[in-house]
Short mmCIF file of C-alpha atoms in Angstrom, two decimals:
data_model
loop_
_atom_site.label_atom_id
_atom_site.label_comp_id
_atom_site.label_asym_id
_atom_site.label_seq_id
_atom_site.Cartn_x
_atom_site.Cartn_y
_atom_site.Cartn_z
CA MET A 15 0.00 0.00 0.00
CA TRP A 16 2.82 2.39 0.91
CA ASN A 17 4.65 1.85 -2.39
CA SER A 18 1.45 2.16 -4.41
CA ILE A 19 0.48 5.51 -2.90
CA LYS A 20 4.06 6.82 -2.93
CA ALA A 21 4.10 6.11 -6.67
CA GLN A 22 1.48 8.84 -7.03
CA LEU A 23 3.69 11.30 -5.15
CA ASP A 24 6.63 10.35 -7.38
CA GLY A 25 4.57 10.82 -10.55
CA GLU A 26 4.71 7.13 -11.45
CA ALA A 27 0.99 6.45 -10.93
CA ASP A 28 -2.26 8.37 -11.31
CA ILE A 29 -4.36 6.48 -8.76
CA SER A 30 -4.02 3.80 -6.06
CA LEU A 31 -6.25 0.73 -5.59
CA SER A 32 -6.01 -1.60 -2.60
CA ALA A 33 -8.00 -4.40 -0.98
CA GLY A 34 -6.06 -4.00 2.26
CA ASN A 35 -7.24 -2.79 5.64
CA THR A 36 -9.32 0.38 5.26
CA GLY A 37 -7.93 2.15 8.33
CA VAL A 38 -4.31 1.43 7.44
CA LEU A 39 -4.88 2.46 3.81
CA PHE A 40 -6.40 5.75 4.91
CA VAL A 41 -3.62 6.55 7.38
CA ILE A 42 -0.92 5.80 4.78
CA SER A 43 -2.79 7.80 2.12
CA LYS A 44 -3.13 10.79 4.45
CA MET A 45 0.54 10.60 5.50
CA ILE A 46 1.87 10.51 1.92
CA LEU A 47 -0.64 12.48 -0.15
CA LYS A 48 -1.74 14.90 2.59
CA MET A 49 -5.12 16.59 2.80
CA MET A 50 -6.19 19.23 0.27
CA SER A 51 -5.77 22.67 1.86
CA GLU A 52 -9.40 23.58 1.14
CA VAL A 53 -10.82 20.52 2.93
CA SER A 54 -10.83 20.00 6.71
CA LYS A 55 -12.09 16.39 6.73
CA PRO A 56 -11.88 13.55 4.20
CA ALA A 57 -14.87 11.55 3.02
CA LEU A 58 -15.40 7.95 1.98
CA ALA A 59 -17.67 7.83 -1.07
CA GLY A 60 -19.29 4.88 -2.80
CA LEU A 61 -21.53 4.03 -5.73
CA TRP A 62 -25.17 3.16 -5.03
CA PRO A 63 -27.67 1.68 -7.51
CA SER A 64 -30.88 3.57 -8.28
CA LYS A 65 -33.81 3.43 -10.67
CA LYS A 66 -31.98 5.86 -12.97
CA GLY A 67 -28.50 4.34 -12.90
CA MET A 68 -25.91 5.06 -10.23
CA SER A 69 -25.60 7.54 -7.38
CA VAL A 70 -22.69 8.67 -5.25
CA VAL A 71 -23.20 8.46 -1.48
CA LEU A 72 -20.87 10.00 1.11
CA ASP A 73 -19.63 9.94 3.83
CA LEU A 74 -19.74 6.16 4.38
CA GLY A 75 -17.76 6.02 7.59
CA ALA A 76 -14.67 8.25 7.63
CA ASN A 77 -16.21 10.82 10.01
CA ILE A 78 -18.62 10.11 12.85
CA GLU A 79 -19.36 13.80 13.45
CA CYS A 80 -19.56 16.54 10.82
CA ASN A 81 -20.34 20.26 10.85
CA GLU A 82 -21.94 22.27 8.07
CA LYS A 83 -18.59 23.06 6.40
CA ASN A 84 -17.74 19.36 6.22
CA LEU A 85 -21.11 18.53 4.65
CA ILE A 86 -20.74 21.36 2.14
CA ASP A 87 -17.24 20.12 1.22
CA PHE A 88 -18.65 16.61 0.84
CA SER A 89 -21.35 17.97 -1.47
CA GLU A 90 -18.82 19.72 -3.70
CA MET A 91 -16.48 16.71 -3.78
CA GLY A 92 -19.33 14.23 -4.28
CA ALA A 93 -20.67 16.26 -7.19
CA ALA A 94 -17.16 16.39 -8.68
CA LEU A 95 -16.80 12.61 -8.33
CA PHE A 96 -20.16 12.05 -10.03
CA LYS A 97 -19.17 14.34 -12.92
CA SER A 98 -15.85 12.55 -13.38
CA ILE A 99 -17.47 9.09 -13.50
CA PHE A 100 -20.61 10.09 -15.42
CA PRO A 101 -19.58 13.11 -17.54
CA GLU A 102 -22.78 13.00 -19.58
CA LYS A 103 -24.97 13.55 -16.50
CA LYS A 104 -25.51 16.49 -14.15
CA PRO A 105 -25.04 16.13 -10.38
CA HIS A 106 -28.18 16.59 -8.27
CA VAL A 107 -27.28 16.85 -4.58
CA SER A 108 -29.50 15.99 -1.61
CA LEU A 109 -28.93 15.89 2.15
CA LEU A 110 -30.02 12.72 3.93
CA ASN A 111 -32.54 13.65 6.63
CA ILE A 112 -35.50 12.32 8.64
CA GLY A 113 -37.93 14.26 6.45
CA SER A 114 -38.11 16.35 3.29
CA GLU A 115 -39.51 19.48 4.96
CA GLU A 116 -37.09 22.38 5.59
CA ILE A 117 -38.07 22.60 9.27
CA LYS A 118 -36.90 19.04 10.02
CA GLY A 119 -33.45 17.88 11.04
CA THR A 120 -30.59 19.11 13.22
CA GLU A 121 -29.31 22.68 13.25
CA ILE A 122 -26.23 21.54 11.33
CA LEU A 123 -28.43 20.10 8.57
CA LYS A 124 -30.56 23.25 8.44
CA LYS A 125 -27.48 25.48 8.09
CA THR A 126 -26.06 23.16 5.41
CA PHE A 127 -29.41 23.18 3.59
CA ASN A 128 -29.46 26.99 3.40
CA GLU A 129 -25.85 27.19 2.20
CA LEU A 130 -26.25 24.47 -0.46
CA LYS A 131 -29.40 26.19 -1.66
CA ARG A 132 -27.35 29.36 -2.10
CA LEU A 133 -24.45 27.55 -3.79
CA SER A 134 -26.64 25.59 -6.22
CA ASN A 135 -25.95 26.51 -9.84
CA ASP A 136 -25.70 24.97 -13.29
CA SER A 137 -21.91 24.61 -13.37
CA SER A 138 -21.27 22.62 -10.17
CA PHE A 139 -24.49 20.95 -9.02
CA THR A 140 -28.21 21.41 -8.53
CA PHE A 141 -29.40 21.16 -4.94
CA ASN A 142 -32.55 19.07 -4.52
CA GLY A 143 -33.02 19.65 -0.80
CA TYR A 144 -33.54 16.88 1.74
CA ILE A 145 -33.99 13.21 0.96
CA GLU A 146 -35.24 10.41 3.21
CA GLY A 147 -33.67 6.97 3.43
CA ASN A 148 -36.48 5.31 1.47
CA GLN A 149 -35.89 7.70 -1.46
CA ILE A 150 -32.16 7.10 -1.99
CA MET A 151 -32.77 4.61 -4.80
CA ASN A 152 -35.37 6.72 -6.65
CA GLY A 153 -32.62 8.37 -8.67
CA GLU A 154 -34.04 11.90 -8.53
CA SER A 155 -30.89 12.87 -6.64
CA ASN A 156 -27.60 11.23 -7.63
CA VAL A 157 -25.30 12.66 -4.94
CA ILE A 158 -26.46 11.86 -1.40
CA VAL A 159 -24.61 13.59 1.44
CA THR A 160 -24.57 12.70 5.13
CA ASP A 161 -22.18 12.20 8.05
CA GLY A 162 -20.15 8.99 8.33
CA PHE A 163 -22.17 7.55 11.20
CA THR A 164 -25.49 7.74 9.35
CA GLY A 165 -23.94 6.86 5.98
CA ASN A 166 -22.30 3.69 7.25
CA ILE A 167 -25.53 2.50 8.88
CA ALA A 168 -27.47 3.22 5.68
CA LEU A 169 -24.89 1.31 3.62
CA LYS A 170 -24.86 -1.76 5.87
CA THR A 171 -28.68 -1.75 6.03
CA ALA A 172 -28.93 -1.63 2.23
CA GLU A 173 -26.38 -4.45 1.83
CA GLY A 174 -28.25 -6.59 4.36
CA THR A 175 -31.61 -5.90 2.72
CA ALA A 176 -30.28 -6.82 -0.73
CA LYS A 177 -28.87 -10.10 0.61
CA PHE A 178 -32.12 -10.86 2.43
CA LEU A 179 -34.15 -10.31 -0.74
CA THR A 180 -31.95 -12.46 -2.97
CA ASP A 181 -31.67 -15.26 -0.38
CA SER A 182 -35.43 -15.25 0.29
CA LEU A 183 -36.24 -15.26 -3.41
CA LYS A 184 -33.84 -18.14 -4.05
CA LYS A 185 -35.36 -20.14 -1.19
CA SER A 186 -38.96 -19.56 -2.32
CA LEU A 187 -38.15 -20.54 -5.91
CA THR A 188 -36.45 -23.81 -5.03
CA GLU A 189 -38.63 -25.17 -2.21
CA ASN A 190 -40.86 -27.42 -4.36
CA ILE A 191 -41.27 -28.83 -7.87
CA PHE A 192 -43.79 -26.19 -8.94
CA SER A 193 -41.62 -23.24 -7.92
CA LYS A 194 -38.63 -24.87 -9.65
CA LEU A 195 -40.65 -25.19 -12.84
CA SER A 196 -41.49 -21.47 -12.65
CA LEU A 197 -37.78 -20.75 -12.88
CA ILE A 198 -37.84 -21.89 -16.51
CA PHE A 199 -40.27 -19.10 -17.45
CA SER A 200 -38.72 -16.37 -15.35
CA TYR A 201 -35.03 -17.19 -15.75
CA PHE A 202 -33.99 -14.05 -17.65
CA SER A 203 -35.98 -11.68 -15.42
CA LEU A 204 -34.48 -13.26 -12.30
CA LYS A 205 -31.00 -13.09 -13.80
CA LYS A 206 -31.45 -9.36 -14.44
CA PHE A 207 -32.79 -8.88 -10.89
CA LYS A 208 -29.78 -10.65 -9.40
CA SER A 209 -27.38 -8.66 -11.57
CA GLU A 210 -28.82 -5.32 -10.43
CA LEU A 211 -28.36 -6.28 -6.77
CA ASP A 212 -24.91 -7.83 -7.23
CA PRO A 213 -22.64 -5.98 -4.75
CA ARG A 214 -19.58 -6.78 -6.85
CA LYS A 215 -20.74 -4.21 -9.43
CA TYR A 216 -20.49 -1.45 -6.82
CA ASN A 217 -17.17 -2.54 -5.31
CA GLY A 218 -14.79 0.30 -4.63
CA ALA A 219 -15.00 3.15 -2.10
CA ILE A 220 -13.20 6.39 -2.93
CA PHE A 221 -11.25 8.54 -0.46
CA LEU A 222 -12.02 12.18 -1.21
CA GLY A 223 -10.19 15.22 0.16
CA LEU A 224 -6.63 13.96 -0.38
CA ASN A 225 -4.15 15.32 -2.93
CA GLY A 226 -4.66 12.24 -5.08
CA PRO A 227 -7.35 9.61 -5.69
CA VAL A 228 -7.33 6.38 -3.65
CA VAL A 229 -9.84 3.55 -4.11
CA LYS A 230 -10.52 0.86 -1.50
CA SER A 231 -11.76 -2.52 -2.74
CA HIS A 232 -13.56 -4.95 -0.44
CA GLY A 233 -11.02 -7.34 1.06
CA GLY A 234 -13.01 -10.50 0.35
CA ILE A 235 -14.06 -9.65 -3.20
CA ASP A 236 -13.58 -12.03 -6.13
CA SER A 237 -11.96 -11.33 -9.50
CA LEU A 238 -15.15 -9.88 -11.04
CA GLY A 239 -15.60 -7.45 -8.16
CA PHE A 240 -11.97 -6.39 -8.38
CA TYR A 241 -12.42 -5.84 -12.11
CA TYR A 242 -15.19 -3.35 -11.35
CA SER A 243 -12.82 -1.55 -8.96
CA ILE A 244 -10.20 -1.30 -11.70
CA ASP A 245 -12.81 0.00 -14.11
CA LEU A 246 -13.84 2.60 -11.52
CA CYS A 247 -10.21 3.73 -11.25
CA TYR A 248 -10.00 4.08 -15.02
CA ARG A 249 -13.16 6.20 -15.14
CA ILE A 250 -11.96 8.40 -12.28
CA ILE A 251 -8.69 9.18 -14.05
CA LYS A 252 -10.32 9.60 -17.45
CA GLY A 253 -12.81 12.01 -15.88
CA ASN A 254 -9.99 14.02 -14.25
CA LEU A 255 -11.40 13.79 -10.72
CA MET A 256 -8.81 16.03 -9.04
CA HIS A 257 -9.44 18.84 -11.51
CA GLN A 258 -13.19 18.47 -11.00
CA ILE A 259 -12.80 18.65 -7.20
CA LYS A 260 -10.54 21.73 -7.32
CA ASN A 261 -12.92 23.41 -9.73
CA ASN A 262 -15.89 22.72 -7.44
CA LEU A 263 -14.05 23.86 -4.31
CA SER A 264 -13.14 27.14 -6.04
CA HIS A 265 -16.89 27.52 -6.45
CA LEU A 266 -17.00 28.02 -2.65
CA ASP A 267 -14.45 30.86 -2.79
CA VAL A 268 -16.38 32.66 -5.49
CA LYS A 269 -19.62 32.46 -3.53
CA ASP A 270 -18.16 33.53 -0.15
#
């Protein structure tokens, strides 16, 4: 991990990918690459499936507590990440909250809401307001921002729900001869359903806020899942993530 990340500092690599320990990878990345001067806290971002394709969700566990500046930085960096991976689409940012009404949520969320509403423009991102947990996969917003405590719980809940659904469906379709026969007529639909919920397709969490891109693959992933992580790295570099982030963070200076 050390040599991989140092290769970025030495100009021998554009991005680092590791399936090693997340905490160790982050510490090494922060030691070598350092934090961007404009950002006070890093964020761990990941891809999340939705009805309209893919969304970026952050923070997924790097920071238990966040203030409004952190959440605004996450919004700008998340929008930049989305633009780098999906250059043909426009980022639509939402804050994860317990309700969609402006009066709901903590004071930190309310302050962040007002600032993101002010910062919203056509060049960086469009702010869609609050979003509830049951709306994350609707796809109306493709950049979902929250603190690491809430984000990690949401991620683990979604992973557990997806596994429960696929396991329950498999059990119900193989418990007797009649259900097994039904598999013949629904094979392709079930195959598509399984593919959409396959966690290997979304393998790869991205450290944002460092002076270089670092991607963390799941430690127990197979070759297909690791392929998707490599593909994610390619898209990040092709989309010039660091330029996108710096451009979005300059957006804050202009508005202040």
